[in-house]
XYZ file of C-alpha atoms in Angstrom:
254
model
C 102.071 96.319 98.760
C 104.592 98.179 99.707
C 103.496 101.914 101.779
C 105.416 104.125 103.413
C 104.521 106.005 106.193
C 105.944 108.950 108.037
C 104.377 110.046 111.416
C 105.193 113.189 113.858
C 109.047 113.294 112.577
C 111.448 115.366 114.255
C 114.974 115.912 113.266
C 117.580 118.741 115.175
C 120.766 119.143 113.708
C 123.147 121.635 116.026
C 120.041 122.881 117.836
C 118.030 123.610 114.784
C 114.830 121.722 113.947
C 114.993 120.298 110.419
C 111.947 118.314 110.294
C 109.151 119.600 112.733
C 106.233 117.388 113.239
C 105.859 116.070 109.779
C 103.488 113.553 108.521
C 104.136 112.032 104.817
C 102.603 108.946 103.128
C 104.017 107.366 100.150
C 101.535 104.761 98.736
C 102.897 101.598 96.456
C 102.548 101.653 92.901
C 102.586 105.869 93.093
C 105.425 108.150 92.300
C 105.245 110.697 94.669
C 107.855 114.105 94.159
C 108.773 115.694 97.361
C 108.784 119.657 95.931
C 110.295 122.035 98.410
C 112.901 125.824 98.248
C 116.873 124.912 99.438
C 117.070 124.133 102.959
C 113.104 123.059 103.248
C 114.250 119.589 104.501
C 113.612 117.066 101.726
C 116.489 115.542 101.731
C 116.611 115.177 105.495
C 112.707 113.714 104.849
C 113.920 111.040 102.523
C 117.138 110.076 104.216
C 114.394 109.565 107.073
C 112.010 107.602 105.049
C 114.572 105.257 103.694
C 115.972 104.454 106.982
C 119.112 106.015 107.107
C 118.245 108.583 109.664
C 117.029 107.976 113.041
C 114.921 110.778 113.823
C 114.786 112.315 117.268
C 110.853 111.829 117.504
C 108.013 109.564 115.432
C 108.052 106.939 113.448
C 108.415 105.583 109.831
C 105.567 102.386 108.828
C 106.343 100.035 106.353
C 103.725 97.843 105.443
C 102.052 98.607 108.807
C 105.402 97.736 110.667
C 108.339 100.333 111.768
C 110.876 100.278 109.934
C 113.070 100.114 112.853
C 112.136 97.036 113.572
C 113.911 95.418 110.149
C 117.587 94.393 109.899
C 120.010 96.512 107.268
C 120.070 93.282 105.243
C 115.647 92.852 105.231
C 115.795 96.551 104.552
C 118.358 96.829 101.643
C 116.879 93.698 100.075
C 113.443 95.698 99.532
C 114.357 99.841 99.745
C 117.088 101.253 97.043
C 118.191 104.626 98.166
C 119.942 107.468 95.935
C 121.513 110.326 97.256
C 121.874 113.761 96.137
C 125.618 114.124 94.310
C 126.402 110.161 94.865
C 129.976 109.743 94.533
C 132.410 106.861 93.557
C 135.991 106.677 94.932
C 137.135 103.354 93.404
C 138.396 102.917 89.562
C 135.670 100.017 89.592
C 134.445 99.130 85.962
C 130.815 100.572 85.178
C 129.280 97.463 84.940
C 130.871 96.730 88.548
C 128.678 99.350 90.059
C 125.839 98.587 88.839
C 126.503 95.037 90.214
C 126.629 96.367 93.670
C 123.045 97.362 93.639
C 122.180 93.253 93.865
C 124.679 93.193 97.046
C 121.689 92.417 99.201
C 120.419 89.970 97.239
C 123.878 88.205 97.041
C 125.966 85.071 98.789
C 128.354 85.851 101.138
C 130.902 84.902 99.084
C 131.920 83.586 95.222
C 131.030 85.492 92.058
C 128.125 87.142 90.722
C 125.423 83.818 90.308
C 124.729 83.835 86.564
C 120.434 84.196 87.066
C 122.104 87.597 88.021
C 123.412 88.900 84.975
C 120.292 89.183 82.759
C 119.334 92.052 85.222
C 122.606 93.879 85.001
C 122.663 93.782 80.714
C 118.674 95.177 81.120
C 119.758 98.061 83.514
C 122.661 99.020 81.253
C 121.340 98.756 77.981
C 117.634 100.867 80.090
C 120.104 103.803 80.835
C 122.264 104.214 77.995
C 125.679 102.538 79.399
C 126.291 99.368 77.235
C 128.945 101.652 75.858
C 130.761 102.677 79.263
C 130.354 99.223 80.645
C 133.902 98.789 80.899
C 134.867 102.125 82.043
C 136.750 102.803 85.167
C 133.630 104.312 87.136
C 136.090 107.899 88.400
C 136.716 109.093 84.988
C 132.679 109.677 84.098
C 131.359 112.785 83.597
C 128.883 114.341 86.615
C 126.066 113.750 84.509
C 127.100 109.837 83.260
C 127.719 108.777 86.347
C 124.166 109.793 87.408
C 122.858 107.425 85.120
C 124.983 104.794 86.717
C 124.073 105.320 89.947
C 120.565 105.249 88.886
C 120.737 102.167 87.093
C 122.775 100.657 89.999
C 119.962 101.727 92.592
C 117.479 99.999 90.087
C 118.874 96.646 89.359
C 117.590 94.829 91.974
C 113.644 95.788 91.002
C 113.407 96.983 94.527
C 109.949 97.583 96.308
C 110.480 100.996 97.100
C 113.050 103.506 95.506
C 113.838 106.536 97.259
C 115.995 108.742 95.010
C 117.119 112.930 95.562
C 117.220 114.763 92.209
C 117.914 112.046 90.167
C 117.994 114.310 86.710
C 120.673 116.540 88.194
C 123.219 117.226 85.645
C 121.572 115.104 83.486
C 121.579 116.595 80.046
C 117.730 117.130 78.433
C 117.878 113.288 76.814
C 118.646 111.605 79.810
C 116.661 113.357 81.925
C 113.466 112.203 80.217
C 114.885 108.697 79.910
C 115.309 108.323 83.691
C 112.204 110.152 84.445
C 110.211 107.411 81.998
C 112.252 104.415 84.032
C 110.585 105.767 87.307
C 107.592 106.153 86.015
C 107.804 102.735 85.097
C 109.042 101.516 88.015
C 105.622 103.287 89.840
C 103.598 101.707 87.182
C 104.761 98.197 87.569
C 103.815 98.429 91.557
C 107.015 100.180 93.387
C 106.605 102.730 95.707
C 108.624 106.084 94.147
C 109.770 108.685 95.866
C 111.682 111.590 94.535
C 112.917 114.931 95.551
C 113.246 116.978 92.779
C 113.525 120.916 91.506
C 112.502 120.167 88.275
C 109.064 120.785 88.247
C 107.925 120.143 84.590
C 109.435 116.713 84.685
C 107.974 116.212 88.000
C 104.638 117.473 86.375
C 104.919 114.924 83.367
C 105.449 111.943 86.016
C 104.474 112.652 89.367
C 101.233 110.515 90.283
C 101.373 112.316 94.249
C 103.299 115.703 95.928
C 104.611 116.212 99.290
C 105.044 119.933 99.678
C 107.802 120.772 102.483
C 108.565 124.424 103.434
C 110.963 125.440 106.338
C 110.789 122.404 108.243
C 107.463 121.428 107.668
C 105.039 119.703 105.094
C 102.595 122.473 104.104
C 100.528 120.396 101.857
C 100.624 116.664 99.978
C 98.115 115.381 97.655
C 97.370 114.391 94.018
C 99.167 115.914 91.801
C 96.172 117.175 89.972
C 95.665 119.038 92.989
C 98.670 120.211 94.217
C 100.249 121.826 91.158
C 98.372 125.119 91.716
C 99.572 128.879 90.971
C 98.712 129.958 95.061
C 100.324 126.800 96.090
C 103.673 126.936 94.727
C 103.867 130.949 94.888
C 103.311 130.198 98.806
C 106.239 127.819 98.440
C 108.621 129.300 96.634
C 107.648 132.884 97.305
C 107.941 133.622 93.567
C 104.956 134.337 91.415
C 103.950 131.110 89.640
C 101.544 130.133 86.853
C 100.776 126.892 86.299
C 100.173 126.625 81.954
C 97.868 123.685 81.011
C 96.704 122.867 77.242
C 96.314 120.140 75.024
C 99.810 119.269 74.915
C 100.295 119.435 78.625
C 101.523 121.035 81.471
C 104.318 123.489 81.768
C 105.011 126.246 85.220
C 105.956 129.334 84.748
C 107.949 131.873 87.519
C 108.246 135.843 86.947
């Protein structure tokens, strides 16, 4: 099991409040999408949840114990974290950066063990990249090197995976490709957690929603439940319908 728990988070940045009092749970073997406007605070949530942020009041559980209380190494061994617009500054080969998602699992020194490597091919050949393996990692496109990152933050089968718009300049292909590796990642027992704005993707996968709006969680839920017309006009102050049929589920704004 691996649940996450958020309780009475705070966050100020320059005097404003960014979080206010928020409460989130993120249960293992779910895939929970954290739907919010600009500025609501989801990314400040998740950077929050997956330890990077200390907030200025509450807590974050995992598995019953604050996460405060586990070293970088404990932590990085069992959380994967991707951030919105990731960015790679070394000519590193492809295949290299997808390596560095097994860094916590690694010896201090000497090369990559071989038991290794079977997880790297998997994770290249699962997002499309057998072909840029060898590729200096700065001369991808936006959209290519989002499928790196996301197969780097997946390698290491981590417990939980806390990832911010992960289908961002992805083109239509991709997009559903990643969205089906999350969903498989949920369904094989990992706690998922993604901020996203894409609501019909997050409609096809998500099994949980955490609804933020200025500062605050305003609702969270099945996702049965929370993908409602009055809930998500209320959010984004746009009128929303929420289509269902036999085919499935699509959302609507005029």
């Amino acid at each position: 099991m691996s649940d996450l728990a958020l309780k009475d988070i705070t966050v100020k940045r320059g005097g404003r409040i960014v979080l206010d009092d928020v409460d989130a749970g993120f249960a293992s073997g779910r895939l929970t999408v954290v739907i919010g406007p600009n500025g609501a605070g989801k990314s400040t949530l998740l950077e929050v949840a997956a330890g990077l942020l200390v907030p200025d009041t509450g807590s974050v559980i995992f598995d019953g114990v604050p996460l405060s209380t586990l070293s970088r190494k404990a932590l990085a061994a069992r959380r994967a974290y991707l951030p919105q617009n990731p960015r790679i500054d070394w000519a590193i080969s492809v295949e290299r950066v997808v390596a560095l998602g097994l860094t916590a699992h690694l010896p201090a020194f000497g090369q990559l063990p071989p038991c290794w490597r079977p997880l790297i091919e998997t994770a290249l050949e699962r997002h499309d990249l057998l072909a840029l393996r060898d590729r200096p990692a700065t001369q991808l496109s936006g959209g290519e090197l989002g499928r790196v990152m996301l197969a780097r933050a997946t390698v290491g089968t981590p417990q939980i995976l806390i990832v911010d718009e992960p289908t961002a300049g992805l083109d239509p292909r991709h997009a559903l490709a990643a969205g089906r590796q999350l969903r498989a990642l949920a369904d094989s027992g990992c706690t998922v957690v993604v901020a996203s704005h894409d609501l019909d993707l997050a409609l096809r996968l998500a099994d949980d929603v955490v609804a933020v709006k200025t500062a605050r969680v305003v609702g969270q839920g099945a996702a049965g439940i929370m993908f409602t017309d009055a809930l998500l006009s209320e959010i984004y102050e746009v009128e929303t319908r929420v289509l269902r049929d036999d085919k499935g589920a699509t959302i609507r704004f005029r």
